[in-house]
Short mmCIF file of C-alpha atoms in Angstrom, two decimals:
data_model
loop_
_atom_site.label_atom_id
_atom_site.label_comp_id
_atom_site.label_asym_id
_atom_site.label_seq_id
_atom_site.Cartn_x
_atom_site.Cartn_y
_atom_site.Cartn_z
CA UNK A 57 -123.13 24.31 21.08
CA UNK A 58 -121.42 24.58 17.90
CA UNK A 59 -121.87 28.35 16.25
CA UNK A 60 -123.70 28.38 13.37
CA UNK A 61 -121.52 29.04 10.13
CA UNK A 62 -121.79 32.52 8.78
CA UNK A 63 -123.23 33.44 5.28
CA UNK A 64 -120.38 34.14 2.55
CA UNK A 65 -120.26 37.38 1.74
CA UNK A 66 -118.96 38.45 -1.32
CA UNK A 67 -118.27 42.19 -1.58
CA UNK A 68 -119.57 45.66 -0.07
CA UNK A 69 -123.03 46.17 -2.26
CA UNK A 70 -124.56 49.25 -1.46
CA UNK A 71 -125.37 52.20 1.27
CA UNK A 72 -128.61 53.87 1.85
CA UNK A 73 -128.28 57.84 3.23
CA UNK A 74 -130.97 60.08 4.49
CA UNK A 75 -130.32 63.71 3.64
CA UNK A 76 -132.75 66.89 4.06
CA UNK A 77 -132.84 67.77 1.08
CA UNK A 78 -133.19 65.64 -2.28
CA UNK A 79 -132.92 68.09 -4.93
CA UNK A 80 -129.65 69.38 -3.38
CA UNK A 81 -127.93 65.95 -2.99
CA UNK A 82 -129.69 65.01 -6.24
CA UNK A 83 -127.21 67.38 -7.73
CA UNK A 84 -124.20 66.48 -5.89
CA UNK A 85 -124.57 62.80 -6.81
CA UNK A 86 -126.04 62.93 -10.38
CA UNK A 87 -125.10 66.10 -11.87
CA UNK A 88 -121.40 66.51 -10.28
CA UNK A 89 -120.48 63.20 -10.25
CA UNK A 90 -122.33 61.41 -12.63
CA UNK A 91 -123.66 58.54 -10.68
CA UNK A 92 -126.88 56.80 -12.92
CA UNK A 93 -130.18 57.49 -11.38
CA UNK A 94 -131.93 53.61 -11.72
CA UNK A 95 -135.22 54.60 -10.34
CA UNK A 96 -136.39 58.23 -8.99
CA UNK A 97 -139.63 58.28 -6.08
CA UNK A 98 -140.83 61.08 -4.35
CA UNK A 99 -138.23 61.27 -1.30
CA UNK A 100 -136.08 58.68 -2.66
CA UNK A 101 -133.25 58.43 -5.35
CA UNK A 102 -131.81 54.66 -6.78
CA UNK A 103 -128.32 55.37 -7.87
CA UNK A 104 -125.28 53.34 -9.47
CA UNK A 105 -122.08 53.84 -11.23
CA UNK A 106 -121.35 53.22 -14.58
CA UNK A 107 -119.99 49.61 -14.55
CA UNK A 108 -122.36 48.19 -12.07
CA UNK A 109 -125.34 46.12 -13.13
CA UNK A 110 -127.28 45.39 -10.26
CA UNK A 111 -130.26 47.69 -9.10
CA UNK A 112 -127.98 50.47 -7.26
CA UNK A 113 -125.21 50.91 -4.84
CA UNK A 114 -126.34 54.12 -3.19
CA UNK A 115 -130.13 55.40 -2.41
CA UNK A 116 -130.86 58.63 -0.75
CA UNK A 117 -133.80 58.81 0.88
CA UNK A 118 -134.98 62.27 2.36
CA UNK A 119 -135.71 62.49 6.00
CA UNK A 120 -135.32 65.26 8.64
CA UNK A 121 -131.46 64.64 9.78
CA UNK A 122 -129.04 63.22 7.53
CA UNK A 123 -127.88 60.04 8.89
CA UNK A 124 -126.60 56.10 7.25
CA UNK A 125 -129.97 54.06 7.19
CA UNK A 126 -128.20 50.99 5.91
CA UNK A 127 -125.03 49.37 4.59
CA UNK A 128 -124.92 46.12 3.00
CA UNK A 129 -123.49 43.37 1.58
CA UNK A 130 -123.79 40.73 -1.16
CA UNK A 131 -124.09 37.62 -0.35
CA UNK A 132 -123.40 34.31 -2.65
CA UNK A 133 -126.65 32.64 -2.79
CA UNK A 134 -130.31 32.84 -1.23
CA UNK A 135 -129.07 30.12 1.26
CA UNK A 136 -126.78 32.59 2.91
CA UNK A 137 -129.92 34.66 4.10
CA UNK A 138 -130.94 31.44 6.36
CA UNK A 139 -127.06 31.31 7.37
CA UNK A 140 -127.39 35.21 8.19
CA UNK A 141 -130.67 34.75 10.21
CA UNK A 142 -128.97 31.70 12.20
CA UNK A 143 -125.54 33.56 12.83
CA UNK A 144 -126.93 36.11 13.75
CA UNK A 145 -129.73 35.17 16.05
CA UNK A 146 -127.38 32.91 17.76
CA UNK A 147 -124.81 36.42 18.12
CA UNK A 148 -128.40 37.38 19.98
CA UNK A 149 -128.47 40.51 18.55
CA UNK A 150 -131.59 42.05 16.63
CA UNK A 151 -132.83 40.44 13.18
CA UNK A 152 -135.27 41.14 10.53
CA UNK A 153 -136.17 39.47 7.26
CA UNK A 154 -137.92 41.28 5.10
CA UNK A 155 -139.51 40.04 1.88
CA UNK A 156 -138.30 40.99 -1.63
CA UNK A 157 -138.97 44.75 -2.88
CA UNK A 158 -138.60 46.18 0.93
CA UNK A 159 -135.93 48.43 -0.82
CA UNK A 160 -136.68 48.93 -4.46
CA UNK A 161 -134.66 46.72 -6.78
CA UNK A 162 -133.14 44.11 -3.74
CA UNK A 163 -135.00 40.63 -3.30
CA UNK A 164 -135.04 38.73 0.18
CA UNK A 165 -132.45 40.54 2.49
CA UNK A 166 -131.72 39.81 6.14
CA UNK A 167 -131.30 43.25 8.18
CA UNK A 168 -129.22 43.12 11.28
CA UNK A 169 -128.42 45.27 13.78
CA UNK A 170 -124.30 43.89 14.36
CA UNK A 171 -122.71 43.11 17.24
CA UNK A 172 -120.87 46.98 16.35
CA UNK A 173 -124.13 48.83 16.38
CA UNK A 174 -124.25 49.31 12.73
CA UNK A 175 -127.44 48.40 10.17
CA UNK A 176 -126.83 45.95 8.38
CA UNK A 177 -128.12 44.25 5.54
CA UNK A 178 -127.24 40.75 3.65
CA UNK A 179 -129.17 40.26 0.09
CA UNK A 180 -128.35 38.19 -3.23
CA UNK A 181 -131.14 38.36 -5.84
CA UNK A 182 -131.18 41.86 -7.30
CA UNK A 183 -133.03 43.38 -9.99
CA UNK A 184 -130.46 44.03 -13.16
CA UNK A 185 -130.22 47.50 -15.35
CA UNK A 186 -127.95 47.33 -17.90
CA UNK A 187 -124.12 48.17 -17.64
CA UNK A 188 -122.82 50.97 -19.08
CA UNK A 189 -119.08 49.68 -19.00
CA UNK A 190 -118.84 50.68 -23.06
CA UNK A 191 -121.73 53.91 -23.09
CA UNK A 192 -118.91 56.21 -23.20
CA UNK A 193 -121.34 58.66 -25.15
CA UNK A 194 -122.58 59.03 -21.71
CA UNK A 195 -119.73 59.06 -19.27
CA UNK A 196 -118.33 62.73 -17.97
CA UNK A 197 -114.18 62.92 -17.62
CA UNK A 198 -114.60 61.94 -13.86
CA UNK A 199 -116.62 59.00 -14.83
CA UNK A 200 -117.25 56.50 -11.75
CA UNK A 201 -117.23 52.84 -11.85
CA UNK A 202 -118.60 51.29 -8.93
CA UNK A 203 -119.14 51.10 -5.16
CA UNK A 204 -115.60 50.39 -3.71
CA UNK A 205 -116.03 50.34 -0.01
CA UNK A 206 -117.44 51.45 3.41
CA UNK A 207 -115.56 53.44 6.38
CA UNK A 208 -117.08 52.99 10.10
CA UNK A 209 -115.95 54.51 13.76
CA UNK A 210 -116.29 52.19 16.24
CA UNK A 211 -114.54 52.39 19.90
CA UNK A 212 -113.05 48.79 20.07
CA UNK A 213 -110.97 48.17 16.65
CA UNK A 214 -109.14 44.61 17.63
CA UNK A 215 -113.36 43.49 18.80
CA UNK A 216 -114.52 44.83 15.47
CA UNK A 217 -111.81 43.07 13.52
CA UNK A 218 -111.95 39.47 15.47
CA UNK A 219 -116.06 40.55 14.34
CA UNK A 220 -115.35 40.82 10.73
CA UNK A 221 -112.80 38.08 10.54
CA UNK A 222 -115.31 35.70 12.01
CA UNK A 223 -117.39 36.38 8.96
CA UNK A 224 -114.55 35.38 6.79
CA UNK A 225 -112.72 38.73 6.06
CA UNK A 226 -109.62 39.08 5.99
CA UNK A 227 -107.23 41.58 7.54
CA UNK A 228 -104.92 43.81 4.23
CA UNK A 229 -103.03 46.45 6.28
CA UNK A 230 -103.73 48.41 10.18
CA UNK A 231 -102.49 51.30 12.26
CA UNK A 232 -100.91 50.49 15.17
CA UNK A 233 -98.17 51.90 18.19
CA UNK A 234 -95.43 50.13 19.90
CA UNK A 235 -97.74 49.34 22.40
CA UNK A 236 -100.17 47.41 20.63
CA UNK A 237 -102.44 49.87 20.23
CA UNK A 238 -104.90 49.75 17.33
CA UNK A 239 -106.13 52.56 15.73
CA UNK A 240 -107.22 51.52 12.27
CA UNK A 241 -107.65 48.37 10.55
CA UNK A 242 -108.86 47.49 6.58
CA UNK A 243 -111.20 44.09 5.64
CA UNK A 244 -111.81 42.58 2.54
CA UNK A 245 -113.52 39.87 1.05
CA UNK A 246 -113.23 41.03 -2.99
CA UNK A 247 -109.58 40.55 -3.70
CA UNK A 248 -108.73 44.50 -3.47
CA UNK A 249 -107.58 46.30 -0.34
CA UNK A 250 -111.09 46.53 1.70
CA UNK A 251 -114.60 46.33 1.78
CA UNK A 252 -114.92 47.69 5.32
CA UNK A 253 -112.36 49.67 6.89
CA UNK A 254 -112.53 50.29 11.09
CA UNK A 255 -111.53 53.50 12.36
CA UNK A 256 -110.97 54.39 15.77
CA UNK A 257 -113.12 56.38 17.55
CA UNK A 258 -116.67 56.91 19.41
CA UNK A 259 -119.16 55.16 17.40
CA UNK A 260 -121.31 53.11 15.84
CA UNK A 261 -121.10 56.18 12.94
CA UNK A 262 -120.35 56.04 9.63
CA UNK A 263 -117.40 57.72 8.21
CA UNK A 264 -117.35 57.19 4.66
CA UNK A 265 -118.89 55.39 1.25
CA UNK A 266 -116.30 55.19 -1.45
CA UNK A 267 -116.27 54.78 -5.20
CA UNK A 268 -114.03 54.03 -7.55
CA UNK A 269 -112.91 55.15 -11.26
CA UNK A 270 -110.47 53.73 -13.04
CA UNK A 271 -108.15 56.63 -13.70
CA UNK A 272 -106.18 59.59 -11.67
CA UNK A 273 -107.42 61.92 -14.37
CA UNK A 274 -111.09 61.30 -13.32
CA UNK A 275 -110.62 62.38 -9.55
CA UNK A 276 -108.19 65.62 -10.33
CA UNK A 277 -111.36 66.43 -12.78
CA UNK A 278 -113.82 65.95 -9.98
CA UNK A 279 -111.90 68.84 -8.20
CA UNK A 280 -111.33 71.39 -11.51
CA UNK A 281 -115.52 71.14 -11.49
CA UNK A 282 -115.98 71.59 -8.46
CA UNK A 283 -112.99 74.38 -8.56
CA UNK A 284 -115.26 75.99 -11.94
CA UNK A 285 -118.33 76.05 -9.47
CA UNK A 286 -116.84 78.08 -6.91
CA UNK A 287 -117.71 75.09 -4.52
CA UNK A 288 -113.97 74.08 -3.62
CA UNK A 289 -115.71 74.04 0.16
CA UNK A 290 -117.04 70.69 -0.77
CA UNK A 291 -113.43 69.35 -0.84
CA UNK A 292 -112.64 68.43 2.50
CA UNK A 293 -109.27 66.63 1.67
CA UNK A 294 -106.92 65.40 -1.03
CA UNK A 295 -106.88 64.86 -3.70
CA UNK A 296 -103.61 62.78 -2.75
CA UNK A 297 -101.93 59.34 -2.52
CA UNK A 298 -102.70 57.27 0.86
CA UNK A 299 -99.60 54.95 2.22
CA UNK A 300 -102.47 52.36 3.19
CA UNK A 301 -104.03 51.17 0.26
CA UNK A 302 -101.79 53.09 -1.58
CA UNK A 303 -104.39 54.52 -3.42
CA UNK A 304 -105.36 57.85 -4.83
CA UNK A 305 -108.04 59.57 -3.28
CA UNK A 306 -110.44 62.58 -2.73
CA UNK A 307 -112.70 63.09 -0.09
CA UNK A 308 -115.82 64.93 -0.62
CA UNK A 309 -118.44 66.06 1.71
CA UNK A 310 -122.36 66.38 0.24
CA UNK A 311 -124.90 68.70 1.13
CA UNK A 312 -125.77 67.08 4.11
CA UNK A 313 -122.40 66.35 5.44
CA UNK A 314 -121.77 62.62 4.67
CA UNK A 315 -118.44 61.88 3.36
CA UNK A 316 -118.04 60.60 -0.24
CA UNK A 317 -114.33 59.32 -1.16
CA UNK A 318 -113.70 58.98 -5.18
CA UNK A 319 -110.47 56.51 -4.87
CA UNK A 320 -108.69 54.45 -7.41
CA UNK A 321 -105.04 52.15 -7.87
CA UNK A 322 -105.21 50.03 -5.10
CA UNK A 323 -103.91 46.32 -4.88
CA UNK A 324 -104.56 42.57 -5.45
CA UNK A 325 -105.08 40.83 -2.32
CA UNK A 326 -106.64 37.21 -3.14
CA UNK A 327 -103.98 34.95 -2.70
CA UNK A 328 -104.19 33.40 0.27
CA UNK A 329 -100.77 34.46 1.87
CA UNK A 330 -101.51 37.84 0.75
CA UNK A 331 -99.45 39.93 3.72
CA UNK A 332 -100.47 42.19 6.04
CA UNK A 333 -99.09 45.36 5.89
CA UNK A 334 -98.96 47.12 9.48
CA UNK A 335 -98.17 50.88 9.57
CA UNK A 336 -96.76 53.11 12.80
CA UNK A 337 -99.11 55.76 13.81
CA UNK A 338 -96.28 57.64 14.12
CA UNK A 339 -95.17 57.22 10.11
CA UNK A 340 -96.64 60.56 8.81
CA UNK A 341 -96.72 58.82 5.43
CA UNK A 342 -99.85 56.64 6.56
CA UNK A 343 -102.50 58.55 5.65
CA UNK A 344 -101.12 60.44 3.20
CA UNK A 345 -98.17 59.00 0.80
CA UNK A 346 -96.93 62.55 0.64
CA UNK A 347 -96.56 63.71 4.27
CA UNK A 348 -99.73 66.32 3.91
CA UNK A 349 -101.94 66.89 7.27
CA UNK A 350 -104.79 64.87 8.02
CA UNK A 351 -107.27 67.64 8.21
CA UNK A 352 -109.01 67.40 11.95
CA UNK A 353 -112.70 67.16 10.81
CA UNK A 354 -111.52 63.78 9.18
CA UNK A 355 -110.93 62.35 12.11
CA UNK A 356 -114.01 64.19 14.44
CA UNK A 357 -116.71 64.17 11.96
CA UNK A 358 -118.98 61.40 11.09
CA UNK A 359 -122.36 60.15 10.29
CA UNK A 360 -125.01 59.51 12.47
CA UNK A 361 -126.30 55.74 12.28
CA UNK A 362 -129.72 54.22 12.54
CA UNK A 363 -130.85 51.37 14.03
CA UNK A 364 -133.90 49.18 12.83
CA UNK A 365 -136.58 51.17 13.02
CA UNK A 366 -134.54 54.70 12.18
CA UNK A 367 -133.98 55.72 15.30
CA UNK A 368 -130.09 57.31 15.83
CA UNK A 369 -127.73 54.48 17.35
CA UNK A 370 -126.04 55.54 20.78
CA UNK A 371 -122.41 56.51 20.59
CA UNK A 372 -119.67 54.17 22.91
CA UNK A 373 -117.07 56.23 23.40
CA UNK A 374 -113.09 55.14 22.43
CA UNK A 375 -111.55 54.61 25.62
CA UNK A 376 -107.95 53.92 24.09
CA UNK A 377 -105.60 56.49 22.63
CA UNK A 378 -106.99 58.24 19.65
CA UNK A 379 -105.04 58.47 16.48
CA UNK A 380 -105.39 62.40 16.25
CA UNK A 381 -104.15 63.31 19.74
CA UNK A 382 -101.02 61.16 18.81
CA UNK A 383 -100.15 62.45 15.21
CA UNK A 384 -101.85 66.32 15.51
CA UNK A 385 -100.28 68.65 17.34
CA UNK A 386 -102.22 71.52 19.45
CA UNK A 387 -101.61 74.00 16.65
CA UNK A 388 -103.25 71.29 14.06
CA UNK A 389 -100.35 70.58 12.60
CA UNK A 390 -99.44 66.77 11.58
CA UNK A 391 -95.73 65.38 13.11
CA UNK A 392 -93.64 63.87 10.50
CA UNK A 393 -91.50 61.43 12.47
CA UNK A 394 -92.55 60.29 16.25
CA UNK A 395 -91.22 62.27 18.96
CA UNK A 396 -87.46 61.61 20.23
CA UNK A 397 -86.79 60.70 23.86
CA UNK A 398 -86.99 64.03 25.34
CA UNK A 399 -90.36 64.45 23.78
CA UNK A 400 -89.70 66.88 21.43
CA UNK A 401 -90.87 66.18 17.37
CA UNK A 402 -87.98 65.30 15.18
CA UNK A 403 -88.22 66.73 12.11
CA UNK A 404 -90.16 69.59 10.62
CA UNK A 405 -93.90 69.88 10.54
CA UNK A 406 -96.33 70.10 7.48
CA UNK A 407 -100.27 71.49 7.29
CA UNK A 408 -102.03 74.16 7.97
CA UNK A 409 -103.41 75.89 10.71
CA UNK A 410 -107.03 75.40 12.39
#
């Protein structure tokens, strides 16, 4: 029987977190970095960032462990929810549509539980706010612009991939080894560097939601506030360059543990020969442009996922090599070139201890 075609997404559109405690990640989100509270409920918060117009791109909704309720995706008209109930019922795995105002501001959505585990959600018709692209009487020095992407762990990269391609994304850059071995891979259906990037690792769990600003300048001041609130804990790594993407970056970690990156100065991807870009897992520069250590809670720590009725997803473990036990040394230390024949590391070795 012929597969049914899938919808057309168009971009990454927003994430919905449960934390324990509102008022605290009110004030991470709002009052450190500046995101625009939409709409404000009892035990939930509407949020966007400064150039986006529709509804929001993040809501946190308080419940009793933090954990990723939801991560969706815009879709490019109200015909690709029947083309998201159809793939996906014929993928056999779980569907739901729910009617218009199920989440505050989003019309007509299809929720899915994928093939990867994760909770998904396909929408188009959206309430709009107004823009504040040109309010710079409101926006701080480390102003944010919009939702930029999503970060997952999942055990099987290449299956999650050959998933995501089949719904029309396209591969920018991955990690691999000389033995085929993949470790990391980045999607993208905007014409930047991702929408979803797949890291490997036990999973379904979310590792990160990123935003974007526009400028360097806005991330370093991200870091001198947090550095003037004596909260420098809530830096977990960067701010630096990454070799994939080649962005800058800063990753942050809320109240509740999820992991926030603030990113900015990737590439242009929408040609269609755009080249993929594969990296060795071995090329210290990966990660980080400059050669600094991955810290190891980047690579163990995630967030729990829910499944339809917001109950935590269970983990699959990775049964292939893991990127950390090939590039981290005992002593937590990263390798800056891979090992010679005898087995020892070439080079010297950069990071700090653990």
């Amino acid at each position: 029987m012929p597969v049914p075609p899938p919808p057309d997404v168009i971009r990454c559109a927003y994430a919905e977190l449960v934390v324990t405690d509102l008022a605290a990640a009110r004030w991470f989100y709002v009052d450190l970095l500046g995101l625009v509270v939409t709409a404000e409920e009892p035990d939930a918060l509407y949020l966007r960032a400064f150039e986006e117009y529709l509804h929001h791109s993040l809501v946190l909704r308080r419940g009793d462990a933090p954990a990723c309720a939801r991560l969706a995706y815009r879709v490019r008209s109200a015909a690709d929810l029947d083309r998201a109930e159809a793939y996906y019922r014929e993928l056999g795995v779980r569907v739901q549509r729910v009617p218009a105002g199920t989440c505050r501001g989003i019309g007509e959505a299809v929720r899915v539980e994928d093939p990867l585990g994760f909770p998904v959600e396909f929408f188009h018709d959206a309430e709009h706010v107004e823009r504040f692209t040109q309010r710079y009487d409101l926006h701080g020095a480390g102003a944010i612009s919009r939702i930029d992407h999503f970060n997952v762990v999942t055990p099987d990269v290449p299956a999650a991939q050959r998933y995501y391609e089949g719904l029309g994304f396209r591969v920018s850059e991955d990690i691999e080894d000389a033995e085929g071995t993949v470790y990391a891979s980045w999607l993208f259906r905007k014409p930047t560097v991702h929408d979803v990037a797949l890291t490997g690792g036990d999973g379904p769990r979310m590792h990160h939601v990123a935003f974007a600003t526009h400028e360097r300048s806005q991330i370093l001041h991200v870091c001198d506030h947090l550095g003037a609130l004596r909260r420098p804990d809530m830096i977990e790594r960067g701010p630096g360059r990454h070799g994939v993407s080649n962005a800058f970056y800063l990753y942050l970690r809320d109240p509740d543990g999820h992991r926030i990156e603030i990113y900015t100065h990737d590439y242009y991807t929408g040609d269609p020969d755009n080249p993929v870009i594969r990296w060795d897992v071995h090329d210290n520069q990966r990660r980080d442009w400059w050669g600094n250590p991955v810290v190891p809670s980047w690579y163990a720590e995630a967030s729990t996922v829910l499944d339809l009725d917001g109950k935590p997803r269970p983990l699959q473990a990775r049964t292939e090599a893991r990127e950390a036990d090939v590039t981290v040394g005992a002593d937590g230390f990263s390798y800056t070139r891979e090992p010679n024949s005898g087995g020892a590391p070439r080079g010297f070795k950069l990071g700090s201890q653990v």
